[in-house]
Coordinates of C-alpha atoms and ligand atoms in Angstrom, one line a residue:
M39 CA -32.9 78.3 -35.9
R40 CA -31.5 77.5 -39.2
A41 CA -30.0 80.2 -41.4
I42 CA -31.3 81.5 -44.6
V43 CA -28.4 82.6 -47.2
S44 CA -30.0 86.0 -48.5
K45 CA -29.7 86.9 -52.1
G46 CA -28.1 90.0 -50.6
I47 CA -25.0 88.0 -48.9
L48 CA -24.2 86.1 -51.8
A49 CA -24.1 89.0 -54.2
C50 CA -22.1 90.4 -51.8
V51 CA -19.7 86.6 -52.2
V52 CA -19.7 87.6 -56.1
A53 CA -18.6 91.2 -55.1
A54 CA -16.1 89.7 -53.1
L55 CA -14.5 87.3 -55.3
S56 CA -13.2 90.5 -57.8
L57 CA -11.7 92.1 -54.7
P58 CA -8.2 92.1 -54.4
G59 CA -6.1 90.2 -51.7
W60 CA -9.4 87.9 -50.6
S61 CA -7.6 84.7 -52.0
E62 CA -4.3 84.6 -49.7
P63 CA -3.6 81.0 -49.2
G64 CA -5.0 79.8 -46.4
L65 CA -7.6 82.5 -45.6
D66 CA -11.2 81.1 -44.7
V67 CA -13.1 83.9 -47.0
A68 CA -12.7 81.0 -49.4
V69 CA -14.8 79.0 -47.3
L70 CA -17.3 81.8 -46.3
A71 CA -17.1 82.5 -50.3
E72 CA -18.4 79.0 -51.2
A73 CA -20.5 78.7 -48.4
P74 CA -23.7 77.2 -50.1
A75 CA -27.5 78.0 -49.6
A76 CA -28.7 76.6 -46.6
P77 CA -31.5 73.9 -47.2
P78 CA -35.1 75.5 -46.0
P79 CA -36.6 75.2 -43.1
S80 CA -38.3 72.1 -42.2
A81 CA -41.6 71.8 -41.2
A82 CA -40.9 71.3 -37.7
A83 CA -38.7 74.4 -37.0
K84 CA -40.7 76.4 -35.0
H85 CA -37.7 79.1 -33.9
E86 CA -37.2 82.6 -35.2
V87 CA -36.0 82.2 -38.8
V88 CA -33.1 84.7 -39.6
S89 CA -31.1 85.6 -42.3
V90 CA -27.3 87.1 -42.2
R91 CA -27.4 90.2 -43.9
M92 CA -24.4 92.6 -45.0
P93 CA -24.0 94.9 -47.6
G94 CA -21.4 94.7 -50.0
A95 CA -19.3 97.7 -48.6
A96 CA -19.2 95.7 -45.3
F97 CA -18.5 92.3 -47.0
A98 CA -15.4 94.4 -49.0
A99 CA -14.2 95.5 -45.4
M100 CA -14.3 92.2 -44.2
Q101 CA -12.2 91.1 -46.2
T102 CA -9.5 92.8 -45.8
I103 CA -8.9 91.8 -42.4
N104 CA -5.1 89.9 -42.6
P105 CA -4.0 87.9 -40.6
E106 CA -0.3 89.6 -40.8
H107 CA -1.8 92.6 -39.4
I108 CA -2.4 91.1 -36.6
R109 CA 0.7 89.2 -36.0
W110 CA 2.6 92.7 -36.4
H111 CA 0.5 93.9 -33.5
V112 CA 1.1 90.8 -31.4
R113 CA 5.1 91.0 -32.2
Y114 CA 5.3 94.4 -31.4
L115 CA 2.8 94.3 -28.3
S116 CA 4.5 91.3 -26.3
H117 CA 8.2 92.3 -27.2
D118 CA 10.9 92.7 -24.1
L119 CA 10.5 96.8 -24.8
L120 CA 7.1 96.1 -23.6
E121 CA 7.9 94.6 -20.3
G122 CA 4.9 92.8 -19.5
R123 CA 2.6 95.4 -20.2
G124 CA 2.2 95.4 -16.5
T125 CA -0.9 97.4 -15.1
G126 CA 0.0 100.9 -13.7
Q127 CA 3.4 100.6 -15.2
R128 CA 5.7 101.8 -18.3
G129 CA 5.0 98.8 -20.4
G130 CA 1.1 99.0 -19.6
D131 CA 1.0 102.6 -20.4
I132 CA 3.2 102.3 -23.9
A133 CA 0.9 99.7 -24.9
A134 CA -2.3 101.9 -24.5
E135 CA -0.4 104.7 -26.3
Y136 CA 0.3 102.6 -29.1
I137 CA -3.2 101.0 -29.1
A138 CA -4.5 104.9 -29.1
T139 CA -2.3 105.8 -31.9
Q140 CA -3.7 103.0 -34.1
F141 CA -7.4 104.2 -33.6
A142 CA -6.1 107.9 -34.6
E143 CA -4.3 106.3 -37.8
Y144 CA -7.8 104.7 -38.4
G145 CA -9.4 108.2 -38.0
L146 CA -12.0 106.6 -35.2
K147 CA -13.3 109.4 -33.0
P148 CA -11.8 109.5 -29.2
V149 CA -14.6 108.6 -26.1
G150 CA -12.1 108.8 -23.8
D151 CA -11.4 111.3 -20.9
N152 CA -11.7 115.2 -22.3
G153 CA -11.7 114.0 -26.0
S154 CA -8.7 111.6 -25.6
Y155 CA -8.7 107.9 -26.2
L156 CA -7.5 107.5 -22.8
Q157 CA -10.4 106.6 -20.2
R158 CA -8.3 107.2 -16.7
V159 CA -9.1 104.0 -14.3
P160 CA -8.3 104.8 -10.9
L161 CA -7.1 102.1 -8.8
V162 CA -5.7 100.7 -5.4
G163 CA -4.0 97.7 -4.5
I164 CA -4.0 96.8 -0.5
T165 CA -1.3 94.8 1.3
T166 CA -2.5 93.0 4.5
L167 CA 0.0 93.3 6.9
P168 CA 1.4 90.9 9.3
E169 CA 0.2 93.4 12.2
T170 CA -3.1 91.9 11.4
K171 CA -4.9 90.2 14.2
I172 CA -7.7 87.9 13.8
S173 CA -9.6 86.2 16.6
L174 CA -12.5 84.5 17.3
V175 CA -14.0 84.6 21.2
P176 CA -16.9 82.5 22.7
K177 CA -18.9 83.7 25.5
Q178 CA -16.8 81.5 27.8
G179 CA -13.7 80.0 27.5
E180 CA -10.6 81.5 25.5
A181 CA -10.0 83.9 22.4
M182 CA -9.0 81.7 19.1
V183 CA -6.2 83.5 17.7
L184 CA -6.1 82.3 14.0
K185 CA -3.1 81.9 11.9
P186 CA -2.7 84.1 8.9
L187 CA -2.2 82.3 5.4
D188 CA -2.2 78.8 7.6
E189 CA -5.7 79.5 8.4
Y190 CA -7.2 82.2 7.2
V191 CA -6.7 85.4 4.4
A192 CA -8.1 89.0 4.5
Y193 CA -8.1 92.1 3.1
D194 CA -9.9 95.3 4.3
R195 CA -12.5 96.0 1.3
T196 CA -12.3 99.9 3.0
Q197 CA -9.5 100.6 1.2
Q198 CA -8.3 101.8 4.8
E199 CA -5.0 101.7 6.5
H200 CA -6.8 100.3 9.9
T201 CA -10.0 99.1 10.7
E202 CA -11.3 97.4 14.2
L203 CA -14.2 95.5 14.2
D204 CA -15.6 93.4 16.7
A205 CA -18.9 91.9 15.9
D206 CA -21.7 88.7 16.6
I207 CA -20.7 85.9 13.6
I208 CA -24.1 84.7 12.3
Y209 CA -24.1 81.8 9.6
V210 CA -26.0 83.0 6.7
G211 CA -25.9 79.3 4.5
Y212 CA -24.6 79.9 1.3
G213 CA -25.1 83.7 1.6
I214 CA -27.7 83.6 -1.7
E215 CA -30.6 85.6 -1.9
A216 CA -32.3 84.5 -5.5
P217 CA -35.8 85.5 -6.3
E218 CA -35.5 83.4 -9.6
Y219 CA -35.1 79.8 -7.8
N220 CA -37.4 80.7 -4.6
W221 CA -34.2 81.0 -2.5
D222 CA -33.4 83.3 0.3
D223 CA -30.5 82.4 2.8
Y224 CA -31.1 86.0 4.8
K225 CA -34.9 85.9 5.2
G226 CA -34.9 89.5 5.8
V227 CA -32.5 89.0 9.2
D228 CA -30.7 92.2 9.9
V229 CA -27.2 91.5 9.3
R230 CA -26.0 95.3 9.4
G231 CA -22.3 95.6 10.6
K232 CA -22.4 91.5 11.8
V233 CA -19.8 89.2 10.5
L234 CA -21.4 86.3 8.0
L235 CA -20.4 82.8 7.8
M236 CA -21.0 81.8 4.5
L237 CA -20.0 78.5 2.3
V238 CA -18.3 79.0 -1.3
N239 CA -20.3 77.9 -4.2
E240 CA -24.5 77.3 -4.3
P241 CA -26.7 74.7 -3.2
P242 CA -26.3 71.1 -5.8
S243 CA -28.5 70.4 -8.5
D244 CA -28.7 68.2 -11.5
D245 CA -32.0 70.4 -12.1
P246 CA -31.6 73.1 -14.8
K247 CA -34.1 75.2 -13.3
F248 CA -32.6 75.2 -10.5
F249 CA -29.4 77.3 -9.9
K250 CA -28.2 76.1 -13.8
G251 CA -27.7 72.5 -12.8
K252 CA -24.2 71.5 -12.6
A253 CA -23.2 74.6 -14.0
L254 CA -22.3 77.4 -12.1
T255 CA -24.4 80.7 -11.9
Y256 CA -23.4 84.2 -10.6
Y257 CA -24.6 83.4 -7.4
G258 CA -21.9 80.7 -6.8
R259 CA -19.0 83.1 -7.1
W260 CA -17.4 84.5 -4.2
T261 CA -17.6 87.9 -5.5
Y262 CA -21.4 87.9 -5.7
K263 CA -21.6 87.3 -2.0
F264 CA -19.4 89.8 -0.8
E265 CA -21.2 92.5 -3.1
E266 CA -24.5 90.7 -1.5
A267 CA -23.5 91.1 1.9
T268 CA -22.3 94.7 1.2
R269 CA -25.8 95.5 0.2
K270 CA -27.3 93.7 3.1
G271 CA -24.7 96.2 5.3
A272 CA -22.7 93.2 6.9
S273 CA -18.9 94.5 8.1
E274 CA -17.4 91.3 7.2
V275 CA -17.6 87.9 5.1
I276 CA -16.0 84.4 6.2
L277 CA -16.0 82.2 3.8
I278 CA -15.3 78.3 4.2
H279 CA -13.2 76.8 2.3
R280 CA -13.6 73.4 1.5
E281 CA -11.7 71.8 -1.5
D282 CA -14.3 70.0 -3.3
M283 CA -16.7 72.8 -2.9
A284 CA -14.5 74.9 -4.0
S285 CA -13.2 73.0 -7.1
Y286 CA -9.9 73.8 -6.2
P287 CA -7.1 73.6 -2.6
W288 CA -7.0 76.1 -0.3
Q289 CA -2.6 76.4 -2.2
V290 CA -4.7 78.9 -4.6
V291 CA -6.7 80.9 -2.2
R292 CA -3.6 81.3 -0.2
N293 CA -1.8 82.6 -3.2
S294 CA -4.1 84.5 -4.7
F295 CA -4.9 86.9 -1.6
S296 CA -1.9 86.7 0.3
G297 CA -0.1 89.5 -1.9
E298 CA -1.3 93.1 -3.3
Q299 CA -5.1 93.0 -4.0
S300 CA -6.1 95.8 -6.4
S301 CA -9.4 97.1 -7.3
L302 CA -11.0 100.0 -8.4
K303 CA -10.9 102.7 -6.6
L304 CA -13.7 102.6 -4.0
E305 CA -16.8 104.2 -4.8
G306 CA -19.7 102.8 -2.7
P307 CA -20.2 101.0 0.6
A308 CA -17.6 97.9 1.2
L309 CA -16.9 95.3 3.7
Q310 CA -14.5 95.8 6.1
V311 CA -12.8 92.5 6.5
A312 CA -13.5 89.9 3.0
S313 CA -11.9 86.3 4.4
W314 CA -11.6 82.7 3.8
V315 CA -10.8 80.3 6.7
Q316 CA -9.7 77.0 6.4
L317 CA -12.2 73.7 7.1
D318 CA -10.8 72.9 9.9
V319 CA -11.2 76.5 11.4
A320 CA -14.9 76.4 10.4
K321 CA -15.0 72.9 12.2
K322 CA -13.6 74.3 15.3
L323 CA -15.8 78.1 15.2
A324 CA -19.2 75.2 14.9
T325 CA -17.5 73.3 17.7
T326 CA -17.0 76.1 20.2
A327 CA -20.6 77.4 19.0
G328 CA -21.7 73.9 20.1
M329 CA -22.9 72.9 16.9
D330 CA -22.0 70.6 13.8
L331 CA -20.9 71.9 11.2
E332 CA -21.3 68.8 8.6
K333 CA -25.2 69.2 10.2
M334 CA -24.8 73.2 9.6
M335 CA -23.6 72.5 5.7
A336 CA -26.6 70.0 5.0
D337 CA -29.1 72.6 6.7
A338 CA -28.0 75.1 4.0
R339 CA -29.1 72.8 1.1
T340 CA -32.8 73.5 2.0
R341 CA -34.9 76.4 1.0
E342 CA -36.0 76.5 4.6
F343 CA -32.7 77.4 6.4
H344 CA -31.9 80.0 8.3
P345 CA -29.4 82.2 9.5
V346 CA -27.9 81.3 13.0
N347 CA -26.0 83.7 15.6
L348 CA -23.3 81.1 16.5
G349 CA -22.9 83.0 19.8
V350 CA -19.4 83.8 18.9
K351 CA -17.7 87.2 17.9
L352 CA -14.8 87.6 15.9
E353 CA -11.9 90.3 16.8
A354 CA -10.7 91.6 13.8
H355 CA -7.2 94.7 13.8
M356 CA -6.8 95.0 10.1
V357 CA -3.9 96.5 9.2
S358 CA -2.9 97.3 5.4
K359 CA -0.8 98.8 2.9
V360 CA -2.5 101.3 0.7
R361 CA -1.1 102.2 -2.7
N362 CA -3.0 104.4 -5.0
F363 CA -2.3 103.8 -8.8
E364 CA -4.1 104.2 -12.0
S365 CA -4.0 103.1 -15.5
N366 CA -6.2 103.5 -18.6
N367 CA -8.5 102.5 -21.2
V368 CA -8.1 103.0 -24.8
L369 CA -11.7 104.1 -26.3
A370 CA -12.5 104.8 -29.6
M371 CA -15.8 105.2 -31.9
L372 CA -16.8 104.7 -35.4
P373 CA -20.3 107.0 -35.3
G374 CA -23.0 104.9 -36.5
S375 CA -24.5 106.1 -39.9
D376 CA -28.5 106.3 -38.5
R377 CA -29.8 109.7 -37.3
K378 CA -31.2 107.7 -34.6
L379 CA -29.9 104.5 -34.2
K380 CA -26.3 106.1 -34.1
D381 CA -27.0 107.0 -30.4
E382 CA -27.0 103.2 -29.6
A383 CA -23.8 100.9 -30.0
V384 CA -22.3 97.9 -30.7
I385 CA -19.0 97.3 -28.2
Y386 CA -15.9 95.1 -29.1
T387 CA -13.6 94.6 -26.0
A388 CA -9.7 93.0 -25.3
H389 CA -7.6 93.4 -22.5
Y390 CA -4.2 94.7 -23.1
D391 CA -2.8 94.5 -19.8
H392 CA -0.6 91.5 -18.6
F393 CA 1.4 90.7 -15.6
G394 CA 4.6 93.0 -16.3
I395 CA 7.9 92.4 -14.8
R396 CA 8.4 90.5 -11.5
P397 CA 11.1 91.7 -10.0
D398 CA 11.7 88.8 -7.5
M399 CA 12.6 86.5 -10.2
P400 CA 15.5 86.3 -12.0
A401 CA 16.7 88.9 -14.4
G402 CA 16.4 87.9 -18.2
N403 CA 13.4 85.7 -17.6
N404 CA 10.8 87.8 -15.8
I405 CA 9.0 89.9 -18.4
F406 CA 5.4 88.4 -19.0
H407 CA 5.0 89.1 -23.0
G408 CA 1.6 88.0 -22.8
A409 CA 1.6 87.3 -26.6
A410 CA -1.4 84.8 -26.8
D411 CA -2.7 86.3 -23.2
N412 CA -4.0 88.8 -24.6
A413 CA -1.9 90.7 -27.7
T414 CA -4.0 88.6 -29.7
G415 CA -7.1 89.9 -28.7
C416 CA -5.6 93.1 -28.8
G417 CA -4.4 92.5 -32.2
I418 CA -7.8 91.2 -33.2
L419 CA -9.5 94.3 -32.0
L420 CA -7.4 96.9 -33.7
E421 CA -8.0 95.0 -37.0
L422 CA -11.6 95.3 -36.7
A423 CA -11.8 98.9 -35.6
R424 CA -9.2 98.8 -38.5
A425 CA -11.6 97.1 -41.3
F426 CA -14.5 99.1 -40.1
S427 CA -13.2 102.2 -40.9
V428 CA -12.4 101.4 -44.4
A429 CA -15.5 100.2 -45.0
K430 CA -17.4 102.7 -47.2
E431 CA -20.6 102.1 -45.8
R432 CA -21.2 102.1 -41.9
P433 CA -23.1 100.4 -39.9
A434 CA -26.9 102.2 -38.1
R435 CA -25.5 102.2 -34.9
S436 CA -22.1 103.4 -33.6
M437 CA -19.3 101.2 -33.0
I438 CA -16.9 101.4 -30.0
F439 CA -13.7 100.0 -29.6
A440 CA -12.1 99.3 -26.3
A441 CA -8.8 97.7 -24.9
V442 CA -9.3 97.5 -21.4
T443 CA -6.4 97.6 -18.4
A444 CA -6.3 95.5 -15.3
E445 CA -8.1 92.2 -16.7
E446 CA -5.2 90.0 -14.5
Q447 CA -6.5 92.4 -11.5
G448 CA -9.2 90.7 -12.0
L449 CA -11.3 92.3 -14.3
L450 CA -11.0 96.0 -13.2
G451 CA -11.0 98.1 -16.7
S452 CA -14.1 96.8 -18.0
E453 CA -15.5 96.9 -14.3
Y454 CA -14.5 100.5 -14.5
L455 CA -16.3 100.6 -18.1
G456 CA -19.1 99.0 -17.6
K457 CA -19.9 101.6 -15.0
H458 CA -18.7 104.5 -16.6
P459 CA -19.5 103.9 -20.3
P460 CA -19.2 105.9 -23.5
V461 CA -22.8 105.4 -24.6
P462 CA -25.3 104.3 -21.6
A463 CA -25.3 101.3 -21.1
S464 CA -28.9 100.3 -22.0
K465 CA -28.1 102.0 -25.3
I466 CA -25.1 98.9 -26.1
A467 CA -26.7 96.4 -28.4
L468 CA -24.2 93.6 -27.6
D469 CA -20.6 93.6 -26.4
L470 CA -18.2 90.4 -28.4
N471 CA -14.8 90.6 -26.3
Y472 CA -11.5 88.6 -27.5
D473 CA -9.1 87.0 -24.8
D474 CA -6.3 84.8 -25.5
V475 CA -7.1 83.6 -29.3
K476 CA -4.2 81.0 -29.7
P477 CA -2.7 81.4 -33.0
L478 CA -2.7 77.3 -34.1
G479 CA -4.4 77.8 -37.2
S480 CA -7.7 77.9 -39.0
P481 CA -10.4 76.9 -37.3
E482 CA -13.2 74.6 -37.6
E483 CA -15.2 75.4 -34.6
V484 CA -16.0 78.7 -32.6
E485 CA -16.7 79.2 -28.4
V486 CA -19.0 81.9 -27.9
T487 CA -20.0 80.7 -24.8
G488 CA -23.2 82.9 -23.1
A489 CA -24.2 83.9 -26.6
E490 CA -27.1 81.2 -26.2
R491 CA -28.2 83.4 -23.2
T492 CA -29.0 86.7 -25.6
T493 CA -31.9 87.2 -28.0
F494 CA -28.9 87.3 -30.6
Y495 CA -28.3 83.6 -30.4
P496 CA -30.6 82.6 -33.8
W497 CA -27.8 85.0 -35.5
V498 CA -24.6 83.7 -34.4
Q499 CA -25.9 80.6 -35.1
A500 CA -26.8 81.4 -38.7
T501 CA -23.1 83.0 -38.9
A502 CA -21.6 80.2 -37.5
K503 CA -23.3 78.7 -40.2
E504 CA -22.4 80.9 -43.0
F505 CA -18.3 80.5 -42.0
R506 CA -18.6 76.7 -41.8
L507 CA -18.0 77.0 -37.8
A508 CA -19.5 74.1 -35.6
I509 CA -20.4 75.9 -32.1
R510 CA -18.2 74.2 -29.8
P511 CA -20.7 74.0 -26.1
D512 CA -18.8 74.8 -23.1
A513 CA -16.9 71.5 -21.7
R514 CA -17.5 72.7 -18.4
P515 CA -20.1 75.2 -17.4
E516 CA -19.2 74.3 -13.6
A517 CA -16.1 76.2 -13.6
G518 CA -18.0 79.1 -14.5
H519 CA -15.5 80.6 -17.4
F520 CA -18.4 82.8 -18.1
Y521 CA -17.6 84.8 -14.9
R522 CA -14.0 85.1 -15.4
S523 CA -13.5 87.4 -18.5
D524 CA -13.6 91.1 -19.3
H525 CA -17.2 90.6 -21.4
F526 CA -18.5 89.6 -17.9
S527 CA -17.8 93.0 -16.2
L528 CA -20.4 94.5 -19.5
A529 CA -23.0 91.8 -18.6
R530 CA -23.3 92.8 -15.1
V531 CA -24.5 95.8 -15.9
G532 CA -27.1 94.0 -18.0
I533 CA -25.4 94.4 -22.1
P534 CA -25.5 91.1 -23.8
S535 CA -21.9 90.4 -23.7
F536 CA -19.9 86.9 -24.9
S537 CA -16.3 86.3 -26.0
I538 CA -15.7 84.9 -29.1
N539 CA -12.6 82.3 -29.4
E540 CA -11.7 79.2 -31.5
G541 CA -13.0 75.5 -30.4
M542 CA -10.4 72.7 -30.6
K543 CA -10.8 71.5 -34.0
F544 CA -8.3 72.9 -36.5
K545 CA -7.9 72.2 -40.2
G546 CA -6.0 69.4 -40.9
H547 CA -5.6 67.8 -37.1
D548 CA -8.0 66.1 -35.3
E549 CA -9.4 67.2 -31.9
A550 CA -7.1 65.4 -30.0
W551 CA -4.5 67.9 -31.5
G552 CA -6.2 70.8 -30.6
I553 CA -6.9 69.6 -27.2
A554 CA -3.2 68.9 -26.6
Q555 CA -2.1 72.1 -27.7
D556 CA -4.6 73.7 -24.9
Q557 CA -3.0 71.6 -22.4
E558 CA 0.3 72.2 -23.3
F559 CA 0.1 76.1 -23.0
V560 CA -2.2 75.8 -20.2
E561 CA 0.7 73.5 -18.4
K562 CA 4.0 75.1 -19.8
H563 CA 3.0 79.2 -20.9
Y564 CA -0.5 80.2 -19.5
H565 CA 0.4 83.2 -16.9
Q566 CA 4.5 82.7 -17.4
P567 CA 7.0 84.7 -19.1
S568 CA 7.3 81.7 -22.0
D569 CA 3.8 83.0 -23.3
E570 CA 5.9 84.9 -26.4
Y571 CA 5.8 85.9 -30.2
H572 CA 7.5 83.2 -32.7
P573 CA 7.8 83.9 -36.3
E574 CA 6.1 80.9 -37.5
M575 CA 2.8 81.4 -35.3
D576 CA -0.1 81.0 -37.6
F577 CA -2.2 84.3 -37.3
V578 CA -4.9 82.8 -39.7
G579 CA -7.4 82.2 -37.0
D580 CA -7.5 85.3 -35.3
A581 CA -8.3 86.4 -38.4
A582 CA -11.1 83.6 -39.0
M583 CA -12.3 85.2 -36.0
A584 CA -11.8 88.4 -36.3
R585 CA -14.1 88.8 -39.3
F586 CA -16.8 86.2 -37.6
G587 CA -16.9 89.1 -35.3
F588 CA -16.8 91.5 -37.9
A589 CA -20.0 89.7 -39.4
L590 CA -21.6 89.4 -36.0
G591 CA -21.1 93.2 -34.7
W592 CA -22.1 94.1 -38.0
E593 CA -25.7 92.2 -37.9
A594 CA -25.9 93.7 -34.0
A595 CA -25.4 96.9 -35.2
S596 CA -28.5 97.0 -37.9
L597 CA -31.1 95.2 -36.1
T598 CA -34.5 97.3 -35.8
R599 CA -34.5 95.9 -32.2
L600 CA -32.0 96.0 -29.7
I601 CA -30.3 92.8 -28.4
G602 CA -31.7 91.4 -24.4
W603 CA -31.0 88.5 -22.7
Q604 CA -33.4 85.3 -22.4
K605 CA -36.3 85.8 -20.5
G606 CA -35.3 84.5 -17.4
D607 CA -31.1 85.1 -17.2
E608 CA -29.8 86.1 -14.3
F609 CA -28.6 89.3 -16.4
E610 CA -31.9 90.2 -17.4
A611 CA -32.3 92.1 -13.9
A612 CA -29.6 93.7 -14.5
R613 CA -30.9 94.4 -18.7
V614 CA -33.8 95.9 -17.3
K615 CA -33.1 98.1 -14.4
S616 CA -30.3 100.1 -16.4
Q617 CA -33.7 100.9 -19.0
Ligands
LIG866 ZN1 -4.6 86.0 -18.4

């Protein structure tokens, strides 16, 4: 696939040259303006040939995107006074109000609740209390009482203060039903009311046609396993944690699931107990059942696998603290210009929440500022909203700008948005998400992981070429990053979605420099109070990512046909179902 620079865009480039402000030093606009026409398609090219088309008015609006505007938003949103923008906390609410006020200033239409910019997101925090008791009860012999945190973590997803459970344990292998890979661990066995013991991850494979080879698919994520078990009416899931299969140590499970767990207020059925056990507990359980865990794991790797009733019961006495709280998504719209297409939309998302203040840490250094994560994304979102609002022409489809909450609590604000979008999910052409776009200077690469799964990819490639940005492939597809940012919440309801971010290669530096910057951030500042704003930060790259996203959004809003997922993609079924 290749980009053709249409006459249209060349004309725009010329028009842009006369615009004031376009030539600010270091801006990548110049790069765009210099972009030569692509070579003609080779005879061998059989793919769809697309052209990047943007009217002059759109181009002019895009050129107003200014790194300093993004800086000001980041400076404010990551200020001490915003108290780390905690979900359901004062600082988070102030951030939401700030964003809403900007949307109002830009003259955008409020599309939250009751004609406001705010969409209320009802949340529940669950803490498993020490009175909780979980035991394994074999047919003969003594019950085994499990030690909390050392041997298991568990929480009650029904959001009740008390739950009692006494049920058979059924081993279901990986707990996956994936018709597109001809894989079914359940084999139609009735598991209603049962406790399901299962493995983390998915059947290992090097074949890209089988669970995408080494890449992690959604079937390998624990969230999928809980959802599938819930759909089948099970009462509990026990995930067997094996470090190499989970790709993180028990300590991570223990830390992540020992404190308060937030989720959306329940809108349907849920598991009574969601739990993880240490490998040793699973071994003991297998032995008690007269089985061998290694063999059970090997059996699970075949299509012939069939669920096994272990003949051991699980007794759970769950006691939880339940805290109801709420936060808001902030939603605005620029209505489209086409009489018909304006009922459809393109959406931009960025989460505004971070971790707030940690009272258990020493005062003075306990505010989680979240400058990179994700005041940068909010700054880009706001600058995009502003740029679209000043365009002398509007795109055919409507544009929605959504600053979402509770991302750090597990993508909850975007989950709510996906379930309650201001325009039906089936009519949303595309979601472009921004999360943690570091102010490191002028990027020469862009990451758009997941874009290749959509029918929009030829345009993404062509646009990247126009911007002289090389598309950087996902270095570790097995880590499943696609499932860990807000765009995923929208993909789940079928909306073609991906995040836009810089790669590792920046102007004036080699790739190793970019990788080193990234590693240093992860080690020293990621999810730490020290992720804060510094005046010497360079927001040119954030502006470049905003312009790139502006062009993509405009394209997506103008195409005659709605964007979809590639044939056979794991989200294709959700898209079809929504339409
Ligand atoms: Zn984060």
